Coordinates of C-alpha atoms in Angstrom, one line a residue:
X1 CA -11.3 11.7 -19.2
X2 CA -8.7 8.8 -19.0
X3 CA -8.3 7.5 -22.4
X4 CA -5.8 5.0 -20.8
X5 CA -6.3 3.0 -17.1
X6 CA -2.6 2.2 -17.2
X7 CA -2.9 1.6 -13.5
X8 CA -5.2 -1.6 -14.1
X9 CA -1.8 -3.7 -15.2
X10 CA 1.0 -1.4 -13.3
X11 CA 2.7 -3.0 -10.3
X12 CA 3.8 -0.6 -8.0
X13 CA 6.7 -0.7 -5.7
X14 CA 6.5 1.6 -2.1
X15 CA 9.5 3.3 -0.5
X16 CA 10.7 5.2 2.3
X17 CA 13.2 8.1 0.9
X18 CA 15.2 8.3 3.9
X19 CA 15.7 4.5 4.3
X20 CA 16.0 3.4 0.2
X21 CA 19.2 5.0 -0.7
X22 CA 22.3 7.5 0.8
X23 CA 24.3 9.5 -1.7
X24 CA 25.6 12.3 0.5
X25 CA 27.0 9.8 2.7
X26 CA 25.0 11.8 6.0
X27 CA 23.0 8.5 6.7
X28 CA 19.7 9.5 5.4
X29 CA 18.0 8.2 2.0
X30 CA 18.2 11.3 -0.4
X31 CA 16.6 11.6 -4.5
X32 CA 20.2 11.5 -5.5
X33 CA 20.4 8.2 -4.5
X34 CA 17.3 6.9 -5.6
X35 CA 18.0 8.2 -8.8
X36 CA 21.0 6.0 -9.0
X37 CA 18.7 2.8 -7.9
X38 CA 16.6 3.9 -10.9
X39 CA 18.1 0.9 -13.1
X40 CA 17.4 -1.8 -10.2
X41 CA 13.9 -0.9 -9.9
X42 CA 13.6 -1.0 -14.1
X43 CA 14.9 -4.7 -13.8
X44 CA 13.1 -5.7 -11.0
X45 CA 10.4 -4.5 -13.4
X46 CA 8.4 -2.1 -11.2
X47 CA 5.8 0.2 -13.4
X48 CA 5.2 3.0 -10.5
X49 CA 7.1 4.1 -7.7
X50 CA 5.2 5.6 -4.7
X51 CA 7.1 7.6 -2.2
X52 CA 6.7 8.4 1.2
X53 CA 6.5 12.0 2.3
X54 CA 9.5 13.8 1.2
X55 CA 8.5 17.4 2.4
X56 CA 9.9 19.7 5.2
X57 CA 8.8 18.1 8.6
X58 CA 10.1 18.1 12.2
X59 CA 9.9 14.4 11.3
X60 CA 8.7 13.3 14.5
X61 CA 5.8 10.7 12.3
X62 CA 8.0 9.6 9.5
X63 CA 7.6 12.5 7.5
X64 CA 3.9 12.5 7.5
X65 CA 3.9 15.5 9.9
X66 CA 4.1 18.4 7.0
X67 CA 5.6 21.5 7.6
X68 CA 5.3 22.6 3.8
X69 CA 3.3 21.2 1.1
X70 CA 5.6 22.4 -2.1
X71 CA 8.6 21.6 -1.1
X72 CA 12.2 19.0 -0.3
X73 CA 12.9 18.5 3.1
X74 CA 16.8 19.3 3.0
X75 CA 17.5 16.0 4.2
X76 CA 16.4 14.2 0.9
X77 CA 18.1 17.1 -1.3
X78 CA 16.3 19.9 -3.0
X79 CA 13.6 20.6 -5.2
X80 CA 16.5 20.6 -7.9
X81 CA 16.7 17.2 -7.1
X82 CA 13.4 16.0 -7.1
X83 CA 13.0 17.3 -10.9
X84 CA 15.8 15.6 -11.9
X85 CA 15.0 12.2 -10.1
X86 CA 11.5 12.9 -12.0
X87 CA 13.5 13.2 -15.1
X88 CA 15.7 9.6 -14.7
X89 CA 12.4 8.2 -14.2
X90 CA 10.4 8.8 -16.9
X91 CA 13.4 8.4 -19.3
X92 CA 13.1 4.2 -17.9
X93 CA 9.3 4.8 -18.0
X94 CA 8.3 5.0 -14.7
X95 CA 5.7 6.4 -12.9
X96 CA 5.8 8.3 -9.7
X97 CA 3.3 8.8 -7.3
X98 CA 3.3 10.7 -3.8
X99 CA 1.9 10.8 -0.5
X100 CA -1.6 13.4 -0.3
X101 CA -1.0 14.1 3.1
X102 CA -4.2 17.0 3.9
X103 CA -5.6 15.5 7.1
X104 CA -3.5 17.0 9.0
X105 CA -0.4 19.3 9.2
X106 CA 2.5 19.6 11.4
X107 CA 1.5 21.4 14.3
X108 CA 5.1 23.7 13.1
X109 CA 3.4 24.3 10.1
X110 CA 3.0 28.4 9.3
X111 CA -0.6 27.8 9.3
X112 CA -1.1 26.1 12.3
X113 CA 0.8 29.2 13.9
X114 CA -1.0 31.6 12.4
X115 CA -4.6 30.2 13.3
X116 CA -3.3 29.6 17.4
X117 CA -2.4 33.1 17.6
X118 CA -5.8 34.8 17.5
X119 CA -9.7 33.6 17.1
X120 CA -9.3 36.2 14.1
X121 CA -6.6 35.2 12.9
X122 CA -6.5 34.4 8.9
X123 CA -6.2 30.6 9.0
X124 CA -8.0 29.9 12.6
X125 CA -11.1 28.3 10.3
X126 CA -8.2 25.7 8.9
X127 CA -7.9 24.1 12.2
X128 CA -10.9 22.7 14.5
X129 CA -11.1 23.9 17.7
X130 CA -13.2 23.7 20.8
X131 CA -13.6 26.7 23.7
X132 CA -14.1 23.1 26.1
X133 CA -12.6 20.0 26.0
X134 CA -15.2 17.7 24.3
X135 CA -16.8 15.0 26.6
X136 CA -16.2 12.6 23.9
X137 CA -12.4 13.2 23.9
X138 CA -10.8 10.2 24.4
X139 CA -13.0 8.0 21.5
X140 CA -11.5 7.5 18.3
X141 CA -8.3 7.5 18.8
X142 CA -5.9 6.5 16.1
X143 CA -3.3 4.4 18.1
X144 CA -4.4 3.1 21.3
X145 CA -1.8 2.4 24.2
X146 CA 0.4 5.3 22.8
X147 CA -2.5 8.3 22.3
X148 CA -4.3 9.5 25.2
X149 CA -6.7 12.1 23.5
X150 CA -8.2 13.4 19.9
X151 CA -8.1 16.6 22.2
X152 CA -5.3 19.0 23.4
X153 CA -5.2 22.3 24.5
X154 CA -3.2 25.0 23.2
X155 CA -1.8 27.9 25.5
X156 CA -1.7 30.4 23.0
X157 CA -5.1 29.6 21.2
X158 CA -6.6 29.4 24.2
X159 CA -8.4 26.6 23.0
X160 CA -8.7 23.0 22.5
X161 CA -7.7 21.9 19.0
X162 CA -8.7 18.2 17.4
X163 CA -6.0 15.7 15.8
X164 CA -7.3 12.6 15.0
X165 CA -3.6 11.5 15.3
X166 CA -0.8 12.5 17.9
X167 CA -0.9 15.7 19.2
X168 CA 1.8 17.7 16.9
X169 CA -0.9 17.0 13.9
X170 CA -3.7 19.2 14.2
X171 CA -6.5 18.4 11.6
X172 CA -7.2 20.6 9.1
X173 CA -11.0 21.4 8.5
X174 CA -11.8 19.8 5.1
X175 CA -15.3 22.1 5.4
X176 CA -13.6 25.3 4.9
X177 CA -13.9 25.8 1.2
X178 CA -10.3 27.7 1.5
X179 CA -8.6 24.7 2.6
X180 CA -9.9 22.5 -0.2
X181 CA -8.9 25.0 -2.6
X182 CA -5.2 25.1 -1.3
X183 CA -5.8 21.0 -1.4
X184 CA -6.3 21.8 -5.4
X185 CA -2.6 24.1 -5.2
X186 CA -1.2 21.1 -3.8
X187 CA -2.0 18.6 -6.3
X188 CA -1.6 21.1 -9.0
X189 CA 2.0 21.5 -7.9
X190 CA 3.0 18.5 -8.2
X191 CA 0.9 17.5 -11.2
X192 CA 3.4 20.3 -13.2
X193 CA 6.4 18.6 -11.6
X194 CA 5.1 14.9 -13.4
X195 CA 3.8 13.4 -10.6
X196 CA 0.8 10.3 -11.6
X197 CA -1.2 10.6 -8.8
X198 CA -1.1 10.6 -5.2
X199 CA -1.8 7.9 -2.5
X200 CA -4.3 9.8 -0.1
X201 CA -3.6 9.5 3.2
X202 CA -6.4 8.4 6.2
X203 CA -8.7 9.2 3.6
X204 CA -11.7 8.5 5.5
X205 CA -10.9 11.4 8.1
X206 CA -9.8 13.5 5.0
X207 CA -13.8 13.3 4.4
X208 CA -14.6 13.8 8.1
X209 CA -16.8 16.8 8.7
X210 CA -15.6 19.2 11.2
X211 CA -16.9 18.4 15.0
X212 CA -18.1 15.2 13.5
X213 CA -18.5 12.7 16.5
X214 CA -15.2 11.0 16.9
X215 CA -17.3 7.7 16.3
X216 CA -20.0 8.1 14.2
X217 CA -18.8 11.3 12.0
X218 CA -20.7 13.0 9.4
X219 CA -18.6 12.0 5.9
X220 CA -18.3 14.1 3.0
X221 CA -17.8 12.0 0.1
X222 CA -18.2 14.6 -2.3
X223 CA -15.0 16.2 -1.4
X224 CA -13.2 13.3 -3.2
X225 CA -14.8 13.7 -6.0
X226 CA -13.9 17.6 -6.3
X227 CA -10.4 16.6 -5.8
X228 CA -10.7 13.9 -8.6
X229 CA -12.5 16.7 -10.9
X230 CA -9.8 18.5 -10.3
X231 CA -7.4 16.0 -10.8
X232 CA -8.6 15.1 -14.5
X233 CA -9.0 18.6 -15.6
X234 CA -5.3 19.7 -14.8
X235 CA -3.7 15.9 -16.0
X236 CA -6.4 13.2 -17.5
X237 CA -4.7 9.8 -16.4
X238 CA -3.4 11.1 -13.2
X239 CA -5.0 8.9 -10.3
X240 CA -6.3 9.1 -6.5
X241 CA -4.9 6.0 -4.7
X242 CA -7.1 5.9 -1.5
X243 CA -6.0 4.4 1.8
X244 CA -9.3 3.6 3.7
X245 CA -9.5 0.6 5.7
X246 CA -13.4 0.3 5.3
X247 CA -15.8 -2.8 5.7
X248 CA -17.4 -3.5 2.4
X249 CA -20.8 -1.9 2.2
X250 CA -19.0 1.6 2.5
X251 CA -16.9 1.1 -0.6
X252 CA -19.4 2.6 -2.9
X253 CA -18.5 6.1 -1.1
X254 CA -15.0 5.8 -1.8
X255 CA -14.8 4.4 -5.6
X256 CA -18.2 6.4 -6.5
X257 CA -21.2 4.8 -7.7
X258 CA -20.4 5.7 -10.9
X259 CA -16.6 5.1 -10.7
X260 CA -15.7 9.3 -9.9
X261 CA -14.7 8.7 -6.9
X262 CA -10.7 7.2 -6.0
X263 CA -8.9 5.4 -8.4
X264 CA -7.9 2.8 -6.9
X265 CA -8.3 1.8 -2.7
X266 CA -6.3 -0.5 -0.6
X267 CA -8.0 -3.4 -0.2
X268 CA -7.7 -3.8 3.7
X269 CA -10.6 -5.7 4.0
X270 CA -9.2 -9.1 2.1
X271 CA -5.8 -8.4 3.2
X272 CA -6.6 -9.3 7.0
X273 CA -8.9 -12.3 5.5
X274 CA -5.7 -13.3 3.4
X275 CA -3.2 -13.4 6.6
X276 CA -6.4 -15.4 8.3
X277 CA -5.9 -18.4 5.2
X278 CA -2.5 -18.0 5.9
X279 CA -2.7 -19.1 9.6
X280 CA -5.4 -21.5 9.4
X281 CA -5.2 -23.1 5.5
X282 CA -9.0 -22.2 5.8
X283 CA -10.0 -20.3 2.8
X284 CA -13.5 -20.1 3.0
X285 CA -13.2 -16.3 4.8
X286 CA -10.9 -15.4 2.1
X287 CA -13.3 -16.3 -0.8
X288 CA -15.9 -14.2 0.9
X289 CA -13.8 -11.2 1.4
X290 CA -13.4 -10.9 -2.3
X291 CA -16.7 -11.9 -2.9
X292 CA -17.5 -9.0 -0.7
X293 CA -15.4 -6.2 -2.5
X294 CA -16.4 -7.4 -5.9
X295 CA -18.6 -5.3 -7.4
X296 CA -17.0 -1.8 -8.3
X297 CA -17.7 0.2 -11.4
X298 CA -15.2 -0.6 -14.1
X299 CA -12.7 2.5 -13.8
X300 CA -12.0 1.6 -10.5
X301 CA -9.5 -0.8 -9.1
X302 CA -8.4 -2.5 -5.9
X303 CA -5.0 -1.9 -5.0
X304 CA -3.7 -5.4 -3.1
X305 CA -0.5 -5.8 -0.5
X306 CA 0.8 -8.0 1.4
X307 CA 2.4 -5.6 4.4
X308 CA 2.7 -1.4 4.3
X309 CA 4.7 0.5 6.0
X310 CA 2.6 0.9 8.9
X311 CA 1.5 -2.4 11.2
X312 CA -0.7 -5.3 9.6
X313 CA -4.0 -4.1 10.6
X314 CA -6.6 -7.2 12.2
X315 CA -9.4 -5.0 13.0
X316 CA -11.6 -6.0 10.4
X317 CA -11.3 -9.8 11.5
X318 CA -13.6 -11.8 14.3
X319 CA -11.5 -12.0 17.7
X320 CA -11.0 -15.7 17.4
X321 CA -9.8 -14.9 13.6
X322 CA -7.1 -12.2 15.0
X323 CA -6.1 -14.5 18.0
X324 CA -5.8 -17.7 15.2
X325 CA -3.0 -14.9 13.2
X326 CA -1.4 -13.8 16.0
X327 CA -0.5 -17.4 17.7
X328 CA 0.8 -18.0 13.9
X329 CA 2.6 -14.6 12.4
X330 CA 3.0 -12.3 16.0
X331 CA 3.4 -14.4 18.9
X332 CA 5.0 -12.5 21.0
X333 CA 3.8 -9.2 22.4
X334 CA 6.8 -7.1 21.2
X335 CA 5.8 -8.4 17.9
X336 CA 1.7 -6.7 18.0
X337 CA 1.1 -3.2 18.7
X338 CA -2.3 -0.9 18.8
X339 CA -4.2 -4.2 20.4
X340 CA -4.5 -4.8 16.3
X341 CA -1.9 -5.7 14.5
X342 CA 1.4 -6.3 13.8
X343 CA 4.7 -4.8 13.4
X344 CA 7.0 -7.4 11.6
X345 CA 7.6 -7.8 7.5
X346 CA 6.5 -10.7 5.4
X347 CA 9.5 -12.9 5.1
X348 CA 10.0 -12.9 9.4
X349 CA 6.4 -13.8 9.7
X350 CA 6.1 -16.5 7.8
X351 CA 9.7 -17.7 8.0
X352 CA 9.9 -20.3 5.2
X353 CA 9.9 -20.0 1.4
X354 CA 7.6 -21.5 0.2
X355 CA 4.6 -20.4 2.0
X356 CA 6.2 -16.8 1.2
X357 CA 6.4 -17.7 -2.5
X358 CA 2.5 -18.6 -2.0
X359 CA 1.7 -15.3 -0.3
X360 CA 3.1 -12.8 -3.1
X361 CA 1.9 -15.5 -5.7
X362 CA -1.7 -15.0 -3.9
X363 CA -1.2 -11.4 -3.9
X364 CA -0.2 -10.5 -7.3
X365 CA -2.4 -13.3 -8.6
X366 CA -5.7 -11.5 -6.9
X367 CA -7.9 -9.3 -9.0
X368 CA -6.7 -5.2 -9.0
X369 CA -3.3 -3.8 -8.6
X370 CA -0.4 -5.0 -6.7
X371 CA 1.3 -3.5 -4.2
X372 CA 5.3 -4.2 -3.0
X373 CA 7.0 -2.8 0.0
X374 CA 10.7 -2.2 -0.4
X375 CA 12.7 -4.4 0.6
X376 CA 10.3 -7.4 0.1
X377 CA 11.5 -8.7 -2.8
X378 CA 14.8 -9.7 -0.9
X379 CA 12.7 -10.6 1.8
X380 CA 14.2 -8.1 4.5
X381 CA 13.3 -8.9 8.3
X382 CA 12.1 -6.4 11.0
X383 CA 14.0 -4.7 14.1
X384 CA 11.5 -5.2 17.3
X385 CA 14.3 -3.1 19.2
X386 CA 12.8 0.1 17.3
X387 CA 9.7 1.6 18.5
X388 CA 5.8 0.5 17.1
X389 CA 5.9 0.8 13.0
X390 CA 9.8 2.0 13.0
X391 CA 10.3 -1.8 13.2
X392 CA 10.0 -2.0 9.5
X393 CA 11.3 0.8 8.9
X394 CA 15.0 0.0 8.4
X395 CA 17.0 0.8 5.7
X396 CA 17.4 -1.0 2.4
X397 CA 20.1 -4.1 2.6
X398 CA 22.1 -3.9 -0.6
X399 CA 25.4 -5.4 -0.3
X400 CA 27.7 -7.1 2.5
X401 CA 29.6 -4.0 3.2
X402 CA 29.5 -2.0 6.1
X403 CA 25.8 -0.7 6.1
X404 CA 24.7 -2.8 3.5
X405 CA 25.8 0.1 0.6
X406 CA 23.0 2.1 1.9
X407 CA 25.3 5.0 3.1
X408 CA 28.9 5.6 4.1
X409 CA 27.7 7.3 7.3
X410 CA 28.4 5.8 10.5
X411 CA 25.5 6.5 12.3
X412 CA 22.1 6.2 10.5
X413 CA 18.6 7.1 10.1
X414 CA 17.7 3.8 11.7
X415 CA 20.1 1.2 12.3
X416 CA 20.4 -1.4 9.6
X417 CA 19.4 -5.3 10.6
X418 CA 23.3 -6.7 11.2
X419 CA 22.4 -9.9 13.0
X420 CA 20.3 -12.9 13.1
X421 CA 18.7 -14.9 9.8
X422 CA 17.5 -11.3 8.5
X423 CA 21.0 -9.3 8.7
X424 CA 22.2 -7.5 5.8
X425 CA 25.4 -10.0 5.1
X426 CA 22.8 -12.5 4.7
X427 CA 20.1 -10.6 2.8
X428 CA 20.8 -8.4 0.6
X429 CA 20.5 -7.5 -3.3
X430 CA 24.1 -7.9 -4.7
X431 CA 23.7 -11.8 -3.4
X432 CA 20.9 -12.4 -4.7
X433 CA 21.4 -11.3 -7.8
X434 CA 24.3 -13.9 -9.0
X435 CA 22.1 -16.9 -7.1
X436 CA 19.6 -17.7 -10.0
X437 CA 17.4 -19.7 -7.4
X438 CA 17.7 -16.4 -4.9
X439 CA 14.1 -14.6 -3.7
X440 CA 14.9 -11.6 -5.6
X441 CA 15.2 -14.1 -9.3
X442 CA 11.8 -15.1 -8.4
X443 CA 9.8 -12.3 -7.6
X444 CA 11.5 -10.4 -10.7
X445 CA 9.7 -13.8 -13.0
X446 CA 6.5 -13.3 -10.8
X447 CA 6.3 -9.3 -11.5
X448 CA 7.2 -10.7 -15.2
X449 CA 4.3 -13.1 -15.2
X450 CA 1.8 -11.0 -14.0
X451 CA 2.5 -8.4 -16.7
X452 CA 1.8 -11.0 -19.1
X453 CA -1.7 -11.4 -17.6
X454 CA -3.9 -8.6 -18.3
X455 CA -6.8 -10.8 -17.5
X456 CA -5.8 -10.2 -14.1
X457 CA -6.4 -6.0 -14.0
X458 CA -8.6 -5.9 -16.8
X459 CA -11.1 -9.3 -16.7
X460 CA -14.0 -11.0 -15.1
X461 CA -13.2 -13.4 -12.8
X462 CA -15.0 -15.9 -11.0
X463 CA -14.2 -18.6 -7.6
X464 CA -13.4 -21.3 -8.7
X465 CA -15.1 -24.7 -6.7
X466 CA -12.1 -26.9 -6.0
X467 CA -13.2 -29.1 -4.3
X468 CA -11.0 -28.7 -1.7
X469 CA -11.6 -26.4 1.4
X470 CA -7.4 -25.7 1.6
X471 CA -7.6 -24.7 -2.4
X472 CA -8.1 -21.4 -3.5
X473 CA -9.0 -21.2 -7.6
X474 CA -10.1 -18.2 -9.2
X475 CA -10.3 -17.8 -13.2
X476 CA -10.0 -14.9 -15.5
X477 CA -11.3 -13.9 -18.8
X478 CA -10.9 -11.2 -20.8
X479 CA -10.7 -10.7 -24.8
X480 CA -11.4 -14.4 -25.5
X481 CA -8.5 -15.3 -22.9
X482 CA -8.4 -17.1 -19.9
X483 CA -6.3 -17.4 -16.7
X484 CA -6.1 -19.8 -14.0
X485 CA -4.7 -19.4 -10.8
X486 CA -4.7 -22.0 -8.3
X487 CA -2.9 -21.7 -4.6
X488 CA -3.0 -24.4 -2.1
X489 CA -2.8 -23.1 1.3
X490 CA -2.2 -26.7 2.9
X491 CA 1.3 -27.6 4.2
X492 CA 0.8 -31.2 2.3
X493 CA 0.3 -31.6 -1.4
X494 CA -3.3 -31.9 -2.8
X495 CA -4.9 -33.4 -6.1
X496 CA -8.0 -31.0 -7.7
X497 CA -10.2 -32.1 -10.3
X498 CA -11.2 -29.3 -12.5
X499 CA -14.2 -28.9 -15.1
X500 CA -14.0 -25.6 -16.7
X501 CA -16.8 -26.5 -19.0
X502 CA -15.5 -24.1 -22.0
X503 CA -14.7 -25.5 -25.2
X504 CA -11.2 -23.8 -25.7
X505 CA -10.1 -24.9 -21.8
X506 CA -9.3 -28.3 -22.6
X507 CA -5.9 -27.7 -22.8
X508 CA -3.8 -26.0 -19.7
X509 CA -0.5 -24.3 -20.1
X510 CA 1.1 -23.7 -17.4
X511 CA 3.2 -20.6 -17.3
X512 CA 5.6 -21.1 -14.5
X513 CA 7.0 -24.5 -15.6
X514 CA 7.3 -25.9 -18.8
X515 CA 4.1 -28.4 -18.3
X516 CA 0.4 -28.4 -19.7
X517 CA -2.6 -30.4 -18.4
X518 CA -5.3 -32.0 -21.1
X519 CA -8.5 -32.7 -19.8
X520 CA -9.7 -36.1 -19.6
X521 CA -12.5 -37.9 -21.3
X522 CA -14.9 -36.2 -18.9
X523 CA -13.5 -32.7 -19.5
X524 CA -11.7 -33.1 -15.7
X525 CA -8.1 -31.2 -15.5
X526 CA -6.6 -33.5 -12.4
X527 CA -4.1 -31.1 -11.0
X528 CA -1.4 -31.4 -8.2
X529 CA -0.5 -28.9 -5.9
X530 CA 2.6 -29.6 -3.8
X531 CA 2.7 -28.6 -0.2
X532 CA 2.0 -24.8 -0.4
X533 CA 2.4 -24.8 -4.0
X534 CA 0.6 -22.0 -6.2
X535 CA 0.5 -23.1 -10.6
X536 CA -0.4 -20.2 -12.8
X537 CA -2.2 -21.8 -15.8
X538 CA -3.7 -20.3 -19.4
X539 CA -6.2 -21.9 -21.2
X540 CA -5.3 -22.9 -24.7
X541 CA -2.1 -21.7 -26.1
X542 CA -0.3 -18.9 -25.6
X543 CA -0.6 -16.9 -29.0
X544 CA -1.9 -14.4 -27.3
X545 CA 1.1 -12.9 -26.6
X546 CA 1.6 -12.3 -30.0
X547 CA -1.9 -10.2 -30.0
X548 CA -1.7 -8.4 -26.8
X549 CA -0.8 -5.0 -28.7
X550 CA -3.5 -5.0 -31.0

């Protein structure tokens, strides 16, 4: 069993291999040169990298259409190279954790064209296929406007195989005890190479059952929980790091009752409620959402973000919610995509400092894990010339030379951002670093400050009343310490008035400035908020520091 849930106070930082760092010089990200970013990452202060698929892949879905499941696509280097990244890491203690990619396959994949070559063929059973097209073909689909069908025929096959997403990514059939036992190979692999864990991909069609209705399928939630088995046999801390965009009474599925289930899941569900208090300073949905997700078992852990890699999903809000974020972060319709969401980056959204400083103050500041996208901590803008996600998909902007020190190449992956507020001799990491009051000096003191707050992975934690409808407060306790986190959504400064009613809360310290509050006569904390302004308080003194060890 885990003997220690090193995840509950980890802050883990997302890349894209091909777009992070060029050390060939061909113009796509390779482990060589994310080994030699290793040190940034360290000082930026980053517990766990996760990766993006790395494998062989046609790469026509950013990697996540996998050819082969135990290897390097040559593009990134070799397997050589991935050990040796593996190594770099550890040495500067950190954590890696990949992409689980087992929905589906690359329809190149040696499986697929084994099972499409005969109905006796030795991996047929892998795939899911249908003599007829189903009637119910066209529901479910993944990414409406750009897929047509969950259903397409194959020629050869004679037959009509399912993919839940495009067409070159036949699902594999998760019943087939076969496939789940190659699932185990997979992990197993990579658990010998020194992986952490692995972010699961579309888990909730992971857990599909075969010929489900597209709509209303039949879930298998014990097939996490084999994979998790598994998981803690082979490495005991390794983790599960689920991405399933679920509405709140289904979480218990995904987590376990009993905490055997994923790790950790993306909270989805408070994300699109968190963007909603961003547009309309109301934060009365917000406080719901987490009151919603609250109860999990105490293994388990929510995983928090501000934006992925993928668009900002709105599917879980009402339609006057999503209309109220569009009008604010994604006016434009070049800027939404799937009729959901939408394809821009943090800092372009919100487009001035200091609610952005209140966003990622909100977002590490929430209870669970948090969650950076490359790039973000330079706040890096978006390319709405490139096609649906690719937007945010461009390459890291390190310097003001000539591609931004991301490669010598003169043609790229995806073009780097070389105009406008966003472009790469504006933003980038080498500038930021000798401006003490840059983004980048910030965020590095906020991932600072939030691994000086195990109260906020570990503790119970409790709303706050402020008071004030624009005023989000929640407190922490843990080990006879407390935390305080206030964050005022309002564009104009507010006053609270805080009773904490606990003997040793009288006296405020707050850790982002060098100021304290006392409580008044009537055991009221007055505090000021300036216009968007977050203050990160704990209660008493901090000593604690000096115990945090024992």
């Amino acid at each position: 069993m885990i003997e220690d849930l090193w995840y509950k106070n980890a802050v883990i930082y997302s890349l894209d291999l091909e777009t992070f760092m060029d050390a060939n010089g061909d113009g796509v990200g390779d482990f060589a040169g994310l080994s030699r970013r290793l040190d940034y990452l360290q000082a930026l202060g980053v517990d766990v990298i996760w990766l993006a698929p790395f494998q062989p892949t046609p790469n026509q879905d950013n990697g996540y259409d996998i050819k082969d499941y135990y290897g390097v696509d040559q593009r990134h280097g070799s397997s050589g190279d991935f050990v040796e990244f593996m190594y770099q890491a550890h040495k500067r203690g950190i954590k890696v954790l990949i992409d689980l990619v087992v929905n589906h396959t690359s329809n190149k994949h040696p499986w697929f064209e084994d099972a499409r070559r005969s109905e006796t063929s030795e991996h047929r059973d892998w795939y899911i296929w249908s003599k007829e097209k189903p009637a119910n073909s066209e529901d479910g689909v993944v990414f409406p406007g750009v897929q047509e069908s969950t259903w397409t025929y194959d020629k050869q096959a004679k037959a009509y195989y399912f993919h839940r997403f495009f067409e070159f990514q036949p699902d594999l059939n998760m019943d087939n005890p076969e496939v789940r036992a190659e699932v185990r190979r997979i992990l197993g692999y990579w658990l010998q190479l020194g992986v952490a864990g692995f972010r699961v991909d579309a888990l909730p069609f992971v857990l599909e059952s075969a010929n489900s209705h597209p709509t209303k399928p039949t879930m298998r939630f014990e097939y996490i929980k084999e994979f998790r088995r598994f998981l803690q046999w082979r490495q005991g801390d390794a983790i599960l790091l689920g991405e399933a965009n679920v509405l709140p009474e289904e979480i218990d599925n995904y987590f376990g009752k009993d905490g055997d289930g994923s790790h950790l899941l993306f909270n989805f569900y408070v994300n699109q409620h968190l963007f909603y208090a961003l547009a309309s300073a109301d934060v009365q949905p917000l406080v719901e959402a987490l009151e919603a997700t609250r109860d999990i078992a105490p293994a388990s852990q929510w995983a928090h973000f501000l934006r992925n890699h993928d668009e900002l999903d709105l599917g879980r809000l009402t339609e006057e919610q999503r209309q109220a974020v569009f009008a604010r972060f994604g006016p434009e319709p070049s800027m939404q995509i799937y009729e959901r969401g939408i394809r821009r980056r943090v800092a372009s959204m919100i487009g001035n400092r200091p609610q952005i400083e209140l966003a990622y103050s909100l977002m590490f500041s929430m209870p669970g894990t948090p969650v950076l996208r490359y790039g973000d901590e330079i706040g890096m803008g978006e390319n709405l010339d490139l096609k649906e996600r690719e937007a945010v998909r461009t390459p890291m902007q390190w310097c003001s030379d000539p591609q931004s020190g991301f490669s010598m190449a003169d043609k790229l992956v995806h073009p780097m951002i070389d105009e406008g507020p966003f472009g790469y001799t504006h933003v980038n990491v080498e500038a930021q670093r000798r401006d003490p009051n840059s983004f980048l000096n910030w965020m590095t003191a906020l991932i600072r400050l939030r691994k000086e707050c195990p109260e906020i992975g570990w503790g119970h934690w409790k709303i706050l009343p402020t008071g004030n409808p624009r005023v989000l407060g929640i407190h922490y306790s843990w080990r006879g310490n407390s935390v305080i986190v206030l964050h005022n959504f309002d564009p104009h400064p507010q006053e609270i008035h805080l009773n904490l009613k606990q003997e040793n809360e009288a006296r405020l310290v707050d850790l982002m400035a060098n100021e304290e509050s006392e409580a008044n006569e009537k055991g009221v904390h007055p505090i000021r908020l300036s216009s968007y302004g977050y203050r990160w308080f704990r209660a008493g003194s901090l000593s604690h520091l000096l115990s945090l060890a024992e």
